[in-house]
Coordinates of C-alpha atoms in Angstrom, one line a residue:
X26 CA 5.7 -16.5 8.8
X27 CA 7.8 -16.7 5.5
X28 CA 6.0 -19.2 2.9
X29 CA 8.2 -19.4 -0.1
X30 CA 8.7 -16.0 -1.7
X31 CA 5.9 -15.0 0.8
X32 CA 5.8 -13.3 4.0
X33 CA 2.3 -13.8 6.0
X34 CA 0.8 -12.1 9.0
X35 CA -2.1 -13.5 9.7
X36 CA -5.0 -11.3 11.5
X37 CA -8.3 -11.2 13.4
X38 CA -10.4 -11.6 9.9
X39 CA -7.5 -11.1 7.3
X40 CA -4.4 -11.9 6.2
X41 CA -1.4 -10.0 4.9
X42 CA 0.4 -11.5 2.8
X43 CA 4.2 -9.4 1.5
X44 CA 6.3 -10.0 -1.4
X45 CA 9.7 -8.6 -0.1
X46 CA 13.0 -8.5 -2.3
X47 CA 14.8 -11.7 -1.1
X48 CA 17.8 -11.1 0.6
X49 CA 16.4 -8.1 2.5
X50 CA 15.9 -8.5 6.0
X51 CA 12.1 -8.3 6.8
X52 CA 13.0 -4.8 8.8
X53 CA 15.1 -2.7 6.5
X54 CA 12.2 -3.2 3.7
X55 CA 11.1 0.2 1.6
X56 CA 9.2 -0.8 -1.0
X57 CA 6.9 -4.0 -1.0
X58 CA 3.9 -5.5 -2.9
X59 CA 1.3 -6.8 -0.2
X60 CA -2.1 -8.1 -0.3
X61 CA -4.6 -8.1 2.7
X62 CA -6.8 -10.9 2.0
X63 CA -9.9 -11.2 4.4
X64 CA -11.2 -14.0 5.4
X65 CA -14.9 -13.3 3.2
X66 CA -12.2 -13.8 0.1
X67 CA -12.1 -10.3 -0.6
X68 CA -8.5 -8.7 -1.0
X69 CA -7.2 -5.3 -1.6
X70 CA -4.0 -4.7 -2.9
X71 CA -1.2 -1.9 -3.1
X72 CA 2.4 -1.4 -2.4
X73 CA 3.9 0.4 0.5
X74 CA 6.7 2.7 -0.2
X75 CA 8.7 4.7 2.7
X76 CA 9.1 8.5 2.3
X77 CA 13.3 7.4 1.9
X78 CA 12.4 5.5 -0.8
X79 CA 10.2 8.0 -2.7
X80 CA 12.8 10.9 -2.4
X81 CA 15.2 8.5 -3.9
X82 CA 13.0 7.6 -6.7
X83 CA 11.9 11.2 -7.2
X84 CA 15.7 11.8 -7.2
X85 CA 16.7 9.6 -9.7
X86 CA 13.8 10.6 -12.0
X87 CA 15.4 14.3 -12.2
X88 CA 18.1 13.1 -13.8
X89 CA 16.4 10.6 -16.3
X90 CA 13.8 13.3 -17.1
X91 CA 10.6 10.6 -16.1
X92 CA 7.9 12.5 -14.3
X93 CA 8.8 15.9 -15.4
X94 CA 12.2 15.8 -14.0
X95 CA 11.3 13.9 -11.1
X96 CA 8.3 16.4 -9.7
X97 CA 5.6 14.1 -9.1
X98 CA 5.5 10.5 -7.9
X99 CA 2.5 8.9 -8.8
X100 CA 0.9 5.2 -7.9
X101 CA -3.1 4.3 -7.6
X102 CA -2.4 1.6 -5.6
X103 CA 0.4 2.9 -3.1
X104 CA 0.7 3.7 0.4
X105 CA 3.6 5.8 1.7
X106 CA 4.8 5.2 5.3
X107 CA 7.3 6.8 7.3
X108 CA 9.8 4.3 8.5
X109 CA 10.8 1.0 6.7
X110 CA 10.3 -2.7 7.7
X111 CA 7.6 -5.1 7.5
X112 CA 6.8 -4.9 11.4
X113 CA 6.0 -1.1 11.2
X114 CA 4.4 -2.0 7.9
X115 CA 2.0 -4.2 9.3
X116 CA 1.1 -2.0 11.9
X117 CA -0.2 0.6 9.6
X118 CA -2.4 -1.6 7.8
X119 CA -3.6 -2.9 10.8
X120 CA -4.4 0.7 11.7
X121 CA -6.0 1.7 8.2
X122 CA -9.9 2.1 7.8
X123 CA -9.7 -1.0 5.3
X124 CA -13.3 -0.2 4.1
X125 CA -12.0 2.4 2.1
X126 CA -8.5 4.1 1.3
X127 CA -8.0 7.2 2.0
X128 CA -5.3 9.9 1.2
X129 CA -4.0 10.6 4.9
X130 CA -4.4 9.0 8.1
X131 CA -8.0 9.9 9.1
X132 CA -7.7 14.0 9.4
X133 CA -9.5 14.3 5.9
X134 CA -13.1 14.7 5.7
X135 CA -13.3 13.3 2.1
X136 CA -11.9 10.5 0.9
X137 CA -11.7 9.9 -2.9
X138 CA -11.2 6.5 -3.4
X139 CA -13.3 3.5 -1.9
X140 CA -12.2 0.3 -1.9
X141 CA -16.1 -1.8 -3.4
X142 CA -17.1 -5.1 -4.3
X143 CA -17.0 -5.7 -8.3
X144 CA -20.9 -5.4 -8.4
X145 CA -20.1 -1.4 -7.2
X146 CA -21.2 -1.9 -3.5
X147 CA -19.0 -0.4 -0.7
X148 CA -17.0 -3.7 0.7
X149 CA -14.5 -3.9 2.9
X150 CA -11.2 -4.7 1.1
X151 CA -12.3 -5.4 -2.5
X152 CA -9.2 -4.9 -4.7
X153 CA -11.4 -2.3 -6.8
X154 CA -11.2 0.9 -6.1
X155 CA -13.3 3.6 -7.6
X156 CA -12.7 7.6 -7.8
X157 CA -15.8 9.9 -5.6
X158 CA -16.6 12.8 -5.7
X159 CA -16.2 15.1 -2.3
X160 CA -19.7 15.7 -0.5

């Protein structure tokens, strides 16, 4: 449900809680601030980008000379889906291990970064997020 600049999808135990560009209908969105916000107050934070969206990023950066020529995209806090709009969106987060991030969808037996409370205990959807080494 939209709530001024806001766009809120409401969970068992959290909330998510968009920021897309106004104008844009809620299913052709490819790049987006979001919050999930749990209902212990914790939140974890990030911005989902589509693969489209990268490529044209990357794209553009060749011919500005940013990121070596466009070779590298790099966020800490993103997450890369496949197809764009808030309802696919939302299903992925609803589908991610929110007790920790982790680089791909589950195949990976290490994950590098953990999502912890700000004393430095694991939490489930802090907004901290710490580097690990692999085991």
């Amino acid at each position: 449900m939209w709530d001024g600049a806001f766009y809120r999808v409401r969970r068992d135990g959290y909330e998510i809680c968009f920021v897309p560009d106004d104008g844009v209908p809620l299913d052709e969105i490819d790049d987006v601030d979001m919050w999930v916000i749990f209902d212990s107050g914790e939140r974890w934070s990030g911005t989902i980008y589509t693969l489209d969206h990268v490529h044209r990023v990357m794209d553009r950066w060749q011919q500005t000379g940013e990121c070596l020529d466009g070779r590298y995209f790099y966020v800490w806090d993103g997450l890369i889906v496949r197809d764009r709009g808030i309802p696919g969106m939302v299903d992925v987060v609803d589908d991610l291990p929110l007790d920790r991030v982790r680089l791909c969808c589950g195949c990976c037996t290490s994950s590098l970064f953990r999502i912890t409370a700000p004393h430095g205990t694991p939490s489930r959807g802090s907004h901290v997020a710490t580097r690990r080494t692999p085991a």
